[in-house]
Short mmCIF file of C-alpha atoms in Angstrom, two decimals:
data_model
loop_
_atom_site.label_atom_id
_atom_site.label_comp_id
_atom_site.label_asym_id
_atom_site.label_seq_id
_atom_site.Cartn_x
_atom_site.Cartn_y
_atom_site.Cartn_z
CA MET A 1 -0.01 0.06 -0.04
CA LYS A 2 2.79 2.35 0.88
CA THR A 3 4.60 1.56 -2.41
CA GLY A 4 1.29 2.30 -4.33
CA ASN A 5 0.89 5.61 -2.51
CA THR A 6 4.47 6.62 -3.22
CA LEU A 7 4.07 5.80 -6.88
CA PHE A 8 0.82 7.78 -7.06
CA ILE A 9 2.37 10.83 -5.40
CA PHE A 10 5.47 10.67 -7.61
CA SER A 11 3.34 10.25 -10.83
CA SER A 12 1.06 13.10 -9.90
CA VAL A 13 3.98 15.49 -8.97
CA TYR A 14 5.88 14.45 -12.06
CA PHE A 15 3.11 15.03 -14.53
CA PHE A 16 1.90 18.30 -12.76
CA PHE A 17 5.48 19.62 -12.93
CA ILE A 18 5.90 18.65 -16.58
CA TYR A 19 2.60 20.35 -17.48
CA PHE A 20 3.28 23.42 -15.44
CA ILE A 21 6.82 23.99 -16.80
CA GLY A 22 5.72 23.25 -20.33
CA MET A 23 2.85 25.79 -20.16
CA LEU A 24 5.13 28.39 -18.44
CA VAL A 25 7.94 28.34 -20.93
CA ASN A 26 5.67 28.17 -23.98
CA ILE A 27 3.48 31.05 -22.81
CA ALA A 28 6.68 32.99 -22.10
CA ILE A 29 7.96 32.40 -25.60
CA ILE A 30 4.62 33.57 -27.05
CA ALA A 31 4.52 36.66 -24.90
CA VAL A 32 8.13 37.61 -25.65
CA ILE A 33 7.53 37.28 -29.45
CA CYS A 34 4.22 39.12 -29.44
CA LEU A 35 5.47 41.99 -27.25
CA ASP A 36 8.77 42.60 -28.90
CA PRO A 37 8.43 44.27 -32.44
CA HIS A 38 11.95 43.29 -33.30
CA LEU A 39 10.80 39.60 -33.23
CA HIS A 40 7.88 40.11 -35.62
CA THR A 41 9.72 38.24 -38.36
CA PRO A 42 8.69 34.94 -40.20
CA MET A 43 11.29 32.89 -38.11
CA TYR A 44 9.69 33.92 -34.78
CA LEU A 45 6.14 33.81 -36.16
CA PHE A 46 6.70 30.09 -36.80
CA LEU A 47 8.37 29.62 -33.46
CA CYS A 48 5.35 31.19 -31.75
CA ASN A 49 3.04 28.78 -33.53
CA LEU A 50 5.27 25.94 -32.48
CA SER A 51 4.73 27.04 -28.84
CA VAL A 52 0.97 27.14 -29.45
CA ILE A 53 1.12 23.51 -30.85
CA ASP A 54 3.19 22.35 -27.84
CA ILE A 55 0.65 23.86 -25.48
CA SER A 56 -2.09 21.97 -27.38
CA TYR A 57 0.01 18.79 -27.16
CA THR A 58 0.15 18.70 -23.35
CA THR A 59 -3.31 20.23 -22.66
CA VAL A 60 -4.94 17.43 -24.66
CA THR A 61 -3.39 14.71 -22.51
CA LEU A 62 -1.99 15.79 -19.15
CA PRO A 63 -5.11 17.50 -17.48
CA LYS A 64 -7.23 14.34 -18.15
CA LEU A 65 -4.41 12.19 -16.82
CA LEU A 66 -4.04 14.27 -13.68
CA TYR A 67 -7.86 14.06 -13.12
CA ILE A 68 -7.53 10.18 -13.43
CA LEU A 69 -4.69 10.12 -10.94
CA PHE A 70 -6.34 12.29 -8.29
CA SER A 71 -9.86 10.99 -8.69
CA GLY A 72 -9.05 7.37 -9.19
CA ASN A 73 -11.58 7.09 -11.91
CA ASN A 74 -9.75 5.76 -14.96
CA SER A 75 -12.75 5.21 -17.17
CA VAL A 76 -13.00 7.26 -20.42
CA SER A 77 -16.10 7.13 -22.73
CA PHE A 78 -15.58 6.27 -26.39
CA THR A 79 -16.62 9.73 -27.41
CA GLN A 80 -14.03 11.35 -25.00
CA CYS A 81 -11.41 8.91 -26.38
CA LEU A 82 -12.10 9.96 -29.92
CA ILE A 83 -12.10 13.65 -29.07
CA GLN A 84 -8.77 13.34 -27.32
CA MET A 85 -7.32 11.35 -30.20
CA TYR A 86 -8.59 13.92 -32.74
CA PHE A 87 -6.89 16.84 -31.07
CA MET A 88 -3.81 14.78 -30.38
CA LEU A 89 -3.38 13.93 -34.09
CA GLN A 90 -4.22 17.48 -35.05
CA ALA A 91 -1.29 18.75 -32.92
CA ALA A 92 1.09 16.08 -34.12
CA SER A 93 0.35 16.84 -37.77
CA ALA A 94 0.64 20.58 -37.14
CA GLU A 95 3.99 20.11 -35.43
CA GLY A 96 5.41 18.03 -38.25
CA ASN A 97 4.33 20.60 -40.77
CA ILE A 98 5.58 23.61 -38.71
CA LEU A 99 9.02 21.95 -38.38
CA PHE A 100 9.12 21.63 -42.14
CA ILE A 101 8.19 25.29 -42.58
CA MET A 102 10.88 26.38 -40.11
CA ALA A 103 13.38 24.37 -42.13
CA TYR A 104 12.27 26.12 -45.31
CA ASP A 105 12.48 29.44 -43.58
CA ARG A 106 16.13 28.66 -42.68
CA TYR A 107 16.87 27.61 -46.22
CA VAL A 108 15.40 30.77 -47.66
CA ALA A 109 17.18 33.03 -45.13
CA ILE A 110 20.63 31.38 -45.88
CA CYS A 111 20.44 30.41 -49.52
CA HIS A 112 18.32 33.40 -50.76
CA PRO A 113 18.93 36.13 -48.29
CA LEU A 114 18.16 39.02 -50.78
CA HIS A 115 14.73 37.60 -51.53
CA TYR A 116 13.87 36.50 -48.00
CA HIS A 117 11.19 39.09 -47.23
CA HIS A 118 9.74 38.81 -50.63
CA ILE A 119 9.40 35.02 -50.57
CA LEU A 120 8.22 34.91 -46.97
CA ASN A 121 6.18 38.07 -46.80
CA ARG A 122 3.42 38.58 -44.27
CA LYS A 123 0.60 37.33 -46.55
CA ILE A 124 2.52 34.06 -47.35
CA CYS A 125 3.35 33.43 -43.71
CA ILE A 126 -0.22 33.76 -42.58
CA LEU A 127 -1.28 31.52 -45.48
CA LEU A 128 1.23 28.89 -44.36
CA ILE A 129 0.01 29.04 -40.85
CA ILE A 130 -3.62 28.51 -41.95
CA VAL A 131 -2.56 25.62 -44.14
CA ILE A 132 -0.71 24.01 -41.29
CA TRP A 133 -3.64 24.05 -39.00
CA LEU A 134 -6.30 23.07 -41.77
CA GLY A 135 -3.98 20.22 -42.80
CA GLY A 136 -3.86 19.01 -39.27
CA CYS A 137 -7.70 19.17 -38.99
CA VAL A 138 -8.18 17.22 -42.21
CA ASN A 139 -5.58 14.65 -41.27
CA SER A 140 -7.00 14.01 -37.79
CA SER A 141 -10.60 13.89 -39.15
CA ILE A 142 -9.71 11.21 -41.74
CA ILE A 143 -7.93 9.10 -39.12
CA THR A 144 -10.63 9.46 -36.52
CA ILE A 145 -13.34 8.46 -39.04
CA SER A 146 -11.26 5.36 -40.02
CA VAL A 147 -11.12 4.41 -36.34
CA LEU A 148 -14.92 4.28 -36.22
CA LYS A 149 -14.75 1.26 -38.55
CA ILE A 150 -12.64 -0.82 -36.20
CA ILE A 151 -14.11 -3.63 -34.15
CA PHE A 152 -12.72 -3.67 -30.57
CA CYS A 153 -12.32 -6.90 -28.51
CA SER A 154 -11.33 -5.08 -25.34
CA VAL A 155 -12.27 -1.91 -23.40
CA THR A 156 -8.92 -1.39 -21.67
CA ILE A 157 -6.25 0.73 -23.28
CA HIS A 158 -2.70 0.21 -22.14
CA GLN A 159 -1.64 3.82 -22.52
CA PHE A 160 -1.98 7.04 -20.62
CA PHE A 161 -4.17 8.63 -23.33
CA CYS A 162 -6.32 7.57 -26.31
CA ASP A 163 -3.69 6.96 -28.98
CA ALA A 164 -4.45 5.38 -32.38
CA LYS A 165 -1.88 2.66 -32.03
CA ALA A 166 -3.28 1.82 -28.44
CA LEU A 167 -6.69 1.37 -30.12
CA ILE A 168 -5.28 -0.87 -32.83
CA ASN A 169 -3.68 -3.06 -30.20
CA ILE A 170 -7.22 -3.90 -28.77
CA SER A 171 -8.84 -4.33 -32.14
CA CYS A 172 -10.38 -7.55 -33.43
CA GLY A 173 -11.09 -6.50 -37.02
CA GLY A 174 -12.12 -3.78 -39.38
CA THR A 175 -8.68 -2.22 -39.47
CA GLU A 176 -8.17 -2.27 -43.32
CA MET A 177 -9.36 1.27 -43.85
CA PHE A 178 -7.35 2.52 -40.88
CA TYR A 179 -4.04 1.05 -42.21
CA ILE A 180 -4.67 2.49 -45.62
CA VAL A 181 -5.29 5.95 -44.19
CA PHE A 182 -2.41 5.56 -41.80
CA TYR A 183 0.21 4.68 -44.39
CA ALA A 184 -1.07 7.53 -46.62
CA GLU A 185 -0.88 9.87 -43.69
CA TYR A 186 2.59 8.65 -42.85
CA LEU A 187 3.75 9.35 -46.49
CA VAL A 188 2.15 12.86 -46.59
CA PHE A 189 2.65 14.18 -43.12
CA GLY A 190 5.68 12.12 -42.13
CA LEU A 191 8.00 11.03 -44.77
CA CYS A 192 7.58 13.99 -47.14
CA PRO A 193 8.29 16.62 -44.49
CA VAL A 194 11.38 14.79 -43.36
CA MET A 195 12.75 14.43 -46.90
CA CYS A 196 12.06 18.09 -47.51
CA ASN A 197 13.82 19.03 -44.26
CA LEU A 198 16.87 16.97 -45.29
CA MET A 199 16.92 18.47 -48.70
CA SER A 200 16.84 22.02 -47.20
CA TYR A 201 19.69 21.25 -44.91
CA VAL A 202 21.80 19.63 -47.66
CA LYS A 203 21.64 22.87 -49.59
CA ILE A 204 22.34 24.86 -46.46
CA ILE A 205 25.40 22.70 -45.75
CA ARG A 206 26.60 23.36 -49.36
CA ILE A 207 26.36 27.12 -48.73
CA ILE A 208 28.19 26.71 -45.43
CA GLN A 209 31.02 24.96 -47.22
CA ARG A 210 31.57 27.99 -49.50
CA ILE A 211 31.90 30.38 -46.57
CA LYS A 212 35.54 30.93 -45.75
CA SER A 213 35.05 32.89 -42.53
CA LYS A 214 34.78 30.80 -39.48
CA ASP A 215 32.63 33.39 -37.74
CA GLY A 216 30.22 33.32 -40.67
CA ARG A 217 29.97 29.52 -40.65
CA ARG A 218 29.45 29.57 -36.81
CA LYS A 219 26.62 32.15 -37.11
CA ILE A 220 24.73 30.19 -39.81
CA PHE A 221 25.18 26.91 -37.82
CA SER A 222 23.94 28.50 -34.65
CA THR A 223 20.71 29.64 -36.44
CA CYS A 224 20.10 25.98 -37.58
CA SER A 225 21.27 23.90 -34.71
CA SER A 226 18.18 24.57 -32.47
CA HIS A 227 15.84 23.51 -35.27
CA LEU A 228 17.97 20.44 -35.99
CA ILE A 229 17.88 19.38 -32.30
CA VAL A 230 14.15 19.83 -31.97
CA MET A 231 13.56 17.98 -35.18
CA ALA A 232 15.84 15.09 -34.18
CA ILE A 233 14.20 14.67 -30.74
CA TYR A 234 10.65 15.01 -32.10
CA TYR A 235 11.00 12.62 -35.00
CA GLY A 236 13.32 10.24 -33.13
CA SER A 237 11.04 9.72 -30.21
CA GLY A 238 7.84 9.66 -32.26
CA VAL A 239 9.12 7.09 -34.74
CA SER A 240 10.54 4.97 -31.86
CA ALA A 241 7.22 4.89 -30.10
CA TYR A 242 5.18 3.97 -33.23
CA MET A 243 7.71 1.43 -34.41
CA THR A 244 7.76 -0.46 -31.07
CA PRO A 245 6.26 -3.91 -31.74
CA PRO A 246 2.77 -4.48 -30.24
CA SER A 247 3.82 -6.91 -27.56
CA ASP A 248 3.51 -7.16 -23.68
CA ARG A 249 7.28 -7.36 -23.60
CA TYR A 250 7.58 -3.81 -25.07
CA GLU A 251 4.48 -2.34 -23.44
CA LEU A 252 6.47 -0.37 -20.80
CA LEU A 253 9.04 0.84 -23.25
CA GLU A 254 6.23 1.98 -25.62
CA GLN A 255 4.56 3.98 -22.77
CA ILE A 256 7.84 5.65 -21.75
CA LEU A 257 8.54 6.66 -25.40
CA THR A 258 5.00 7.95 -25.85
CA ILE A 259 5.21 9.97 -22.62
CA PHE A 260 8.54 11.50 -23.82
CA TYR A 261 7.41 12.75 -27.14
CA THR A 262 3.97 13.94 -26.00
CA THR A 263 5.03 15.59 -22.73
CA ILE A 264 8.84 16.04 -22.49
CA VAL A 265 9.43 17.22 -26.04
CA PRO A 266 6.84 20.11 -25.85
CA MET A 267 8.64 21.26 -22.76
CA LEU A 268 12.10 21.04 -24.23
CA ASN A 269 11.31 22.76 -27.53
CA PRO A 270 11.03 26.41 -26.10
CA LEU A 271 13.98 25.79 -23.81
CA ILE A 272 16.20 24.70 -26.71
CA TYR A 273 15.16 27.66 -28.87
CA SER A 274 15.37 30.27 -26.02
CA LEU A 275 18.65 28.98 -24.50
CA ARG A 276 20.40 29.04 -27.98
CA ASN A 277 18.88 32.24 -29.28
CA LYS A 278 20.38 35.49 -28.07
CA GLU A 279 17.55 37.72 -29.49
CA VAL A 280 14.93 35.67 -27.56
CA LYS A 281 16.98 35.77 -24.33
CA ASN A 282 17.53 39.56 -24.71
CA SER A 283 13.92 40.21 -25.33
CA PHE A 284 12.99 38.08 -22.40
CA CYS A 285 15.36 39.90 -20.07
CA LYS A 286 13.95 43.23 -21.31
CA LEU A 287 10.38 42.03 -20.59
CA VAL A 288 11.20 40.74 -17.15
CA LEU A 289 13.47 43.57 -16.01
#
């Protein structure tokens, strides 16, 4: 009994801490960018939207999890499960797309600096943001509809939130449509953005190799390193979680990886960008002081 109480207290404090810190740092990033006119550029507009997406990520999952931990009521209706999965998939799709747009932003800034403000003008940036969110809505709607065709043989989900993979693990049939949609979604919202990101950075690396000044190389690399780190953590943890075999042996590992990319990554993203960006740090200090 004591062990159970200790585990409950530790889990509650851990998830509350993660949610609180994640909300705090992401709201701080949004406030700094909105209040400082010097940061009203495409790069920071996309960073601001990344923080909004990260807030959505944790808000979809952690408040419900904290309610379950404190109330002891771990039952979730099928409708609530679908709603949670819908918004989770929307945030995941939007994050993948915003990471691709941020890579394109760095590509244009480094490879076509004279045309940067023409290519990524205010109208284009707003249009890209709208497309990112609409794409996420369409993607999550299609996957959620495909889940309605699944026949379930259990009512117990071995995951801390309603995840598409967790639902597939308790299915008995009717998964054909889901797998068709899933692989199409993986191609459009997963593989294509990753390949475009790699192509952008291949061209950026070629530009860096032509620069003779070490300071110039260092400056360009510093503007890209934060995005590369965030992208590697996000895709690495997400792919690891979804590629884990559906087996009881790997159930704990899958849960740990899922917790990492849905709770830890949204908290790390603003910290990585703010700690490695002098303009954000200077603006934050001005705002606080």
